[in-house]
Tab-separated table of C-alpha atoms in Angstrom:
chain	number	residue	atom	x	y	z
C	1	MET	CA	-42.361	-17.252	9.819
C	2	HIS	CA	-41.124	-13.940	10.596
C	3	SER	CA	-43.453	-10.871	10.045
C	4	PRO	CA	-42.055	-8.172	7.434
C	5	ARG	CA	-42.144	-6.160	10.420
C	6	SER	CA	-40.074	-8.376	12.432
C	7	LEU	CA	-37.780	-8.879	9.618
C	8	SER	CA	-36.790	-5.294	9.043
C	9	VAL	CA	-36.243	-5.168	12.870
C	10	LEU	CA	-33.807	-7.981	12.409
C	11	ALA	CA	-32.154	-6.317	9.465
C	12	VAL	CA	-31.735	-2.792	10.980
C	13	ALA	CA	-30.478	-4.477	14.295
C	14	SER	CA	-28.214	-6.330	11.806
C	15	VAL	CA	-26.927	-3.143	10.250
C	16	PHE	CA	-25.745	-2.016	13.499
C	17	ALA	CA	-24.042	-5.020	14.462
C	18	LEU	CA	-22.137	-4.468	10.788
C	19	LEU	CA	-21.369	-1.179	11.776
C	20	SER	CA	-20.390	-1.909	15.557
C	21	ILE	CA	-17.516	-4.551	14.080
C	22	LEU	CA	-16.808	-1.961	11.272
C	23	GLN	CA	-15.761	0.700	14.112
C	24	CYS	CA	-13.696	-1.388	15.852
C	25	ASN	CA	-11.675	-2.975	13.141
C	26	ALA	CA	-11.564	0.055	10.619
C	27	TYR	CA	-9.932	3.305	11.320
C	28	ALA	CA	-8.509	6.509	9.457
C	29	LEU	CA	-7.312	9.716	11.071
C	30	SER	CA	-8.167	11.637	8.136
C	31	GLY	CA	-11.247	13.215	7.037
C	32	ASN	CA	-11.152	11.929	3.487
C	33	GLY	CA	-14.084	9.270	4.065
C	34	ARG	CA	-11.768	6.349	3.560
C	35	TYR	CA	-10.805	3.604	6.114
C	36	LEU	CA	-8.995	0.542	6.516
C	37	LEU	CA	-10.255	-2.763	7.646
C	38	LYS	CA	-7.885	-5.490	8.029
C	39	VAL	CA	-8.827	-8.858	6.442
C	40	ASP	CA	-5.998	-10.969	6.548
C	41	GLU	CA	-2.261	-11.623	7.657
C	42	THR	CA	0.359	-13.534	6.348
C	43	LEU	CA	3.905	-14.718	7.060
C	44	LEU	CA	6.516	-14.073	4.632
C	45	ASN	CA	10.075	-14.481	4.515
C	46	THR	CA	12.066	-12.741	7.161
C	47	GLY	CA	12.890	-9.077	5.992
C	48	SER	CA	10.252	-8.578	3.541
C	49	HIS	CA	10.142	-4.957	1.854
C	50	ASP	CA	8.399	-3.585	-1.253
C	51	LEU	CA	6.274	-5.897	-3.255
C	52	ASP	CA	4.338	-5.980	-6.441
C	53	PHE	CA	1.978	-8.320	-8.657
C	54	ASP	CA	1.845	-9.058	-12.219
C	55	GLY	CA	-1.531	-10.893	-12.496
C	56	SER	CA	-0.258	-14.252	-11.084
C	57	THR	CA	3.025	-13.677	-9.580
C	58	TRP	CA	3.882	-11.773	-6.470
C	59	TYR	CA	7.553	-9.869	-6.102
C	60	VAL	CA	9.067	-8.872	-2.755
C	61	ALA	CA	12.225	-7.455	-1.965
C	62	GLN	CA	14.502	-8.800	0.471
C	63	THR	CA	15.729	-6.152	2.263
C	64	LEU	CA	19.790	-6.300	3.322
C	65	THR	CA	20.402	-8.518	0.284
C	66	GLY	CA	20.053	-8.252	-3.741
C	67	ALA	CA	17.609	-10.529	-4.041
C	68	TRP	CA	13.613	-10.737	-4.307
C	69	SER	CA	11.380	-13.505	-3.720
C	70	THR	CA	8.710	-14.724	-5.581
C	71	TYR	CA	5.119	-16.146	-4.523
C	72	ASP	CA	2.070	-17.493	-6.375
C	73	ALA	CA	-1.318	-15.866	-6.230
C	74	SER	CA	-1.979	-17.295	-2.851
C	75	PHE	CA	1.846	-16.053	-1.292
C	76	GLY	CA	2.588	-19.572	-1.624
C	77	PHE	CA	6.701	-19.434	-2.279
C	78	LEU	CA	8.119	-20.302	-5.321
C	79	SER	CA	11.933	-18.908	-5.839
C	80	GLU	CA	14.395	-16.340	-5.051
C	81	THR	CA	16.139	-14.146	-7.620
C	82	SER	CA	19.181	-12.211	-7.255
C	83	ILE	CA	20.660	-9.122	-9.144
C	84	SER	CA	24.629	-9.023	-9.150
C	85	GLY	CA	25.987	-5.613	-8.180
C	86	VAL	CA	23.005	-5.038	-5.694
C	87	GLY	CA	23.636	-4.568	-2.091
C	88	ASP	CA	20.212	-3.870	-0.408
C	89	LEU	CA	17.116	-4.355	-2.717
C	90	ARG	CA	14.657	-2.398	-1.117
C	91	GLY	CA	12.018	-0.640	-3.559
C	92	LEU	CA	10.175	-2.903	-6.232
C	93	ALA	CA	7.781	-2.315	-8.875
C	94	TYR	CA	6.286	-4.267	-11.890
C	95	SER	CA	5.528	-2.260	-14.938
C	96	SER	CA	3.062	-4.218	-17.080
C	97	ALA	CA	3.714	-1.721	-20.167
C	98	LEU	CA	7.415	-2.991	-20.042
C	99	ASN	CA	6.840	-6.209	-18.823
C	100	GLN	CA	9.648	-6.200	-16.476
C	101	LEU	CA	10.545	-5.359	-12.725
C	102	VAL	CA	11.790	-2.002	-11.582
C	103	VAL	CA	14.262	-2.392	-8.750
C	104	LEU	CA	15.902	0.261	-6.547
C	105	ASP	CA	19.305	-0.517	-4.533
C	106	GLN	CA	19.041	1.566	-1.296
C	107	ASP	CA	22.926	1.651	-1.051
C	108	THR	CA	23.554	3.194	-4.164
C	109	GLY	CA	20.543	4.785	-5.196
C	110	ILE	CA	20.385	3.185	-8.776
C	111	VAL	CA	17.153	2.432	-10.298
C	112	ARG	CA	17.420	-0.939	-12.671
C	113	PHE	CA	15.207	-2.290	-15.079
C	114	VAL	CA	15.176	-6.001	-14.879
C	115	ASN	CA	13.750	-8.951	-16.572
C	116	PRO	CA	11.721	-11.710	-14.474
C	117	ASP	CA	14.920	-13.921	-14.612
C	118	GLY	CA	17.112	-11.119	-13.270
C	119	ALA	CA	18.866	-9.926	-16.366
C	120	VAL	CA	19.264	-6.208	-16.210
C	121	THR	CA	18.277	-4.195	-19.338
C	122	GLY	CA	19.033	-0.498	-17.862
C	123	ARG	CA	19.629	1.596	-15.247
C	124	ILE	CA	19.068	5.053	-13.938
C	125	ARG	CA	20.994	6.923	-11.241
C	126	THR	CA	19.190	9.038	-8.586
C	127	GLY	CA	22.179	10.585	-7.402
C	128	ALA	CA	22.058	9.578	-3.822
C	129	PRO	CA	21.580	6.637	-1.512
C	130	ALA	CA	19.347	6.052	1.151
C	131	THR	CA	16.078	5.445	-1.146
C	132	GLU	CA	13.543	3.347	0.408
C	133	GLY	CA	10.763	2.359	-1.516
C	134	MET	CA	9.245	2.842	-5.361
C	135	ASP	CA	6.155	2.578	-7.454
C	136	ILE	CA	5.533	2.849	-11.139
C	137	ASP	CA	2.839	4.813	-12.945
C	138	ASP	CA	2.523	3.203	-16.520
C	139	ARG	CA	0.078	5.931	-17.290
C	140	ASP	CA	2.844	8.368	-18.012
C	141	SER	CA	5.886	5.982	-17.719
C	142	THR	CA	7.065	7.453	-14.406
C	143	LEU	CA	8.477	5.991	-11.301
C	144	TRP	CA	7.894	7.751	-7.512
C	145	LEU	CA	10.348	6.922	-4.773
C	146	THR	CA	10.432	7.377	-1.508
C	147	ARG	CA	14.160	8.652	0.471
C	148	PHE	CA	14.327	7.825	4.074
C	149	GLU	CA	14.841	11.306	5.271
C	150	GLY	CA	11.460	12.392	3.867
C	151	SER	CA	11.431	13.490	-0.002
C	152	VAL	CA	9.063	11.580	-2.598
C	153	GLU	CA	10.406	12.023	-5.922
C	154	LYS	CA	8.890	11.616	-9.485
C	155	TRP	CA	11.596	10.278	-12.103
C	156	SER	CA	10.753	9.276	-15.867
C	157	PHE	CA	11.906	5.766	-17.192
C	158	SER	CA	15.134	7.895	-18.997
C	159	GLY	CA	16.451	9.347	-15.713
C	160	GLU	CA	14.656	12.764	-15.358
C	161	LEU	CA	13.607	14.115	-12.378
C	162	LEU	CA	10.414	15.587	-13.059
C	163	PHE	CA	9.111	16.669	-9.499
C	164	SER	CA	9.936	16.266	-5.656
C	165	PHE	CA	8.414	17.438	-2.347
C	166	ASP	CA	9.396	17.179	1.099
C	167	ALA	CA	6.647	15.097	2.790
C	168	ARG	CA	8.174	14.620	6.267
C	169	SER	CA	7.788	18.469	6.933
C	170	LEU	CA	4.450	17.935	6.368
C	171	LEU	CA	3.683	15.208	8.672
C	172	PRO	CA	2.247	15.839	12.283
C	173	THR	CA	4.664	12.517	13.102
C	174	ASN	CA	8.234	13.815	11.512
C	175	ASP	CA	8.553	10.109	10.582
C	176	GLU	CA	11.153	9.051	8.068
C	177	LEU	CA	9.701	7.479	4.876
C	178	GLN	CA	10.107	3.802	3.961
C	179	SER	CA	7.666	3.223	0.831
C	180	VAL	CA	5.181	4.525	-1.493
C	181	ALA	CA	2.021	3.224	-3.926
C	182	VAL	CA	0.497	5.018	-6.457
C	183	ASP	CA	-3.521	5.200	-5.957
C	184	PRO	CA	-4.773	5.935	-9.933
C	185	ASP	CA	-8.146	6.534	-8.930
C	186	THR	CA	-7.783	9.609	-7.316
C	187	ASN	CA	-4.070	10.519	-8.653
C	188	GLY	CA	-3.022	10.010	-5.134
C	189	LEU	CA	0.119	8.479	-2.920
C	190	PHE	CA	0.255	5.958	-0.020
C	191	VAL	CA	3.446	7.000	1.618
C	192	PHE	CA	4.292	4.268	4.733
C	193	THR	CA	6.670	5.516	7.502
C	194	ASN	CA	9.411	3.885	9.751
C	195	SER	CA	6.990	4.374	12.764
C	196	ASP	CA	3.977	1.956	11.048
C	197	ASP	CA	2.087	5.059	10.076
C	198	LEU	CA	0.362	5.508	6.524
C	199	PHE	CA	-0.346	8.771	4.952
C	200	GLU	CA	-2.411	10.041	1.741
C	201	PHE	CA	-0.753	12.741	-0.209
C	202	SER	CA	-2.164	14.086	-3.818
C	203	MET	CA	0.424	14.166	-6.573
C	204	ASP	CA	1.233	17.591	-6.030
C	205	GLY	CA	2.407	16.980	-2.459
C	206	THR	CA	-0.399	18.014	-0.498
C	207	LEU	CA	-0.864	16.062	2.370
C	208	ARG	CA	-4.484	14.183	2.556
C	209	GLY	CA	-4.663	12.691	5.740
C	210	GLN	CA	-3.649	9.394	7.702
C	211	LEU	CA	-4.986	6.137	7.153
C	212	LEU	CA	-2.947	4.123	10.058
C	213	THR	CA	-1.005	4.754	13.126
C	214	ASP	CA	1.028	2.740	15.538
C	215	ALA	CA	-0.317	4.854	18.243
C	216	PHE	CA	-3.441	2.668	18.521
C	217	PRO	CA	-3.509	-0.241	21.517
C	218	SER	CA	-2.348	-3.441	20.452
C	219	SER	CA	-5.667	-4.764	20.335
C	220	LEU	CA	-6.446	-2.808	17.110
C	221	PRO	CA	-5.105	-4.369	14.072
C	222	GLY	CA	-2.262	-2.167	13.101
C	223	VAL	CA	1.123	-2.945	11.684
C	224	ARG	CA	4.168	-4.547	14.060
C	225	ASP	CA	7.693	-5.005	13.754
C	226	ASN	CA	8.699	-1.998	11.599
C	227	GLY	CA	6.754	-1.639	8.590
C	228	LEU	CA	8.457	-1.453	5.501
C	229	GLY	CA	6.824	-2.207	1.971
C	230	ILE	CA	3.223	-0.937	0.576
C	231	HIS	CA	1.699	-2.266	-2.619
C	232	TYR	CA	-1.836	-0.433	-3.910
C	233	ASP	CA	-4.428	-2.667	-6.026
C	234	ALA	CA	-6.824	-0.450	-7.396
C	235	PRO	CA	-9.426	-2.719	-9.253
C	236	SER	CA	-9.772	-4.729	-5.612
C	237	LYS	CA	-9.324	-1.404	-3.508
C	238	THR	CA	-6.693	-3.655	-1.573
C	239	LEU	CA	-3.397	-2.031	0.447
C	240	ARG	CA	-0.598	-4.755	1.438
C	241	LEU	CA	1.810	-4.025	4.132
C	242	THR	CA	5.016	-5.752	4.794
C	243	SER	CA	6.801	-5.610	8.181
C	244	GLN	CA	10.898	-6.648	9.126
C	245	GLY	CA	9.575	-9.739	10.886
C	246	GLY	CA	7.951	-10.836	7.271
C	247	ASP	CA	4.495	-10.367	8.074
C	248	LEU	CA	2.073	-9.096	5.308
C	249	TYR	CA	-0.673	-7.253	6.270
C	250	THR	CA	-3.850	-7.003	3.945
C	251	TYR	CA	-6.291	-4.138	4.323
C	252	ALA	CA	-9.719	-3.191	2.504
C	253	LEU	CA	-10.179	0.461	1.578
C	254	ILE	CA	-13.426	0.868	2.539
C	255	PRO	CA	-15.808	3.949	2.754
C	256	GLU	CA	-16.049	5.685	6.186
C	257	PRO	CA	-18.171	3.159	8.340
C	258	SER	CA	-21.160	5.174	8.887
C	259	SER	CA	-21.606	5.668	5.272
C	260	VAL	CA	-21.875	1.823	4.817
C	261	ALA	CA	-24.318	1.675	7.592
C	262	LEU	CA	-26.415	4.455	5.759
C	263	ALA	CA	-26.435	2.520	3.027
C	264	LEU	CA	-27.478	-0.743	4.133
C	265	LEU	CA	-30.508	1.150	6.300
C	266	THR	CA	-31.362	2.936	2.901
C	267	LEU	CA	-31.819	-0.740	1.188
C	268	VAL	CA	-33.750	-1.922	4.458
C	269	SER	CA	-36.104	0.851	4.075
C	270	LEU	CA	-36.887	0.125	0.581
C	271	ALA	CA	-37.257	-3.155	0.834
C	272	ARG	CA	-39.789	-2.699	3.724
C	273	PHE	CA	-41.439	0.177	1.689
C	274	ARG	CA	-41.954	-1.992	-1.248
C	275	ARG	CA	-43.798	-4.780	0.866
């Protein structure tokens, strides 16, 4: 039987081993205290772009077509739905308030409100093509979209442009933009670029930092083959990123690894003190 002291030593050693693993697999370039930890990689249909989840079904936009694919909660393929008149469906989001999908045609910049069966019930014009990604904020019935040349825009469901900023001019990499996801926990935005870089902004257009970059060596778990879409699930603190090759990357958003280790060490110390 191990003595209390030997158990404490083993616990401390386990903490540092965990810290070493986290530091090798979790990374961020920002000083905001949040890191990404890759937890899964799944192969979807080729050309997967934006995606969203309605609680039981995943919807994934199919680049260069007017269709989306549906998957079950475990990403088992179910079906494909096409929207008449859409040339290149890239941005896609699910509105729980409307119980509808909101989809974005890259060719025209038109946003359509669509039932799950593909029936279009309304549309708004954003005024220009080269629209890439989109997300919904049901808290105030607005949508956020990205344009490839670098702007991020906030629109009302009725078609009014409420706010915009030039995100590209703030980036250290000068990337074009691919997609955006709302972070309701921090009133922030995750913005994914064509160079597979992931940034955080506040909703007023302030750059908070960078979470992911393709500049890491290939041995580290970054996105490969032209990252496209992004989805953020706030309750589980989970980010999912798609690529042109059909790969789906799942990341857990975690506190800074050293903070995790400090918390575990504190628990070990308390457990030892109470013996």
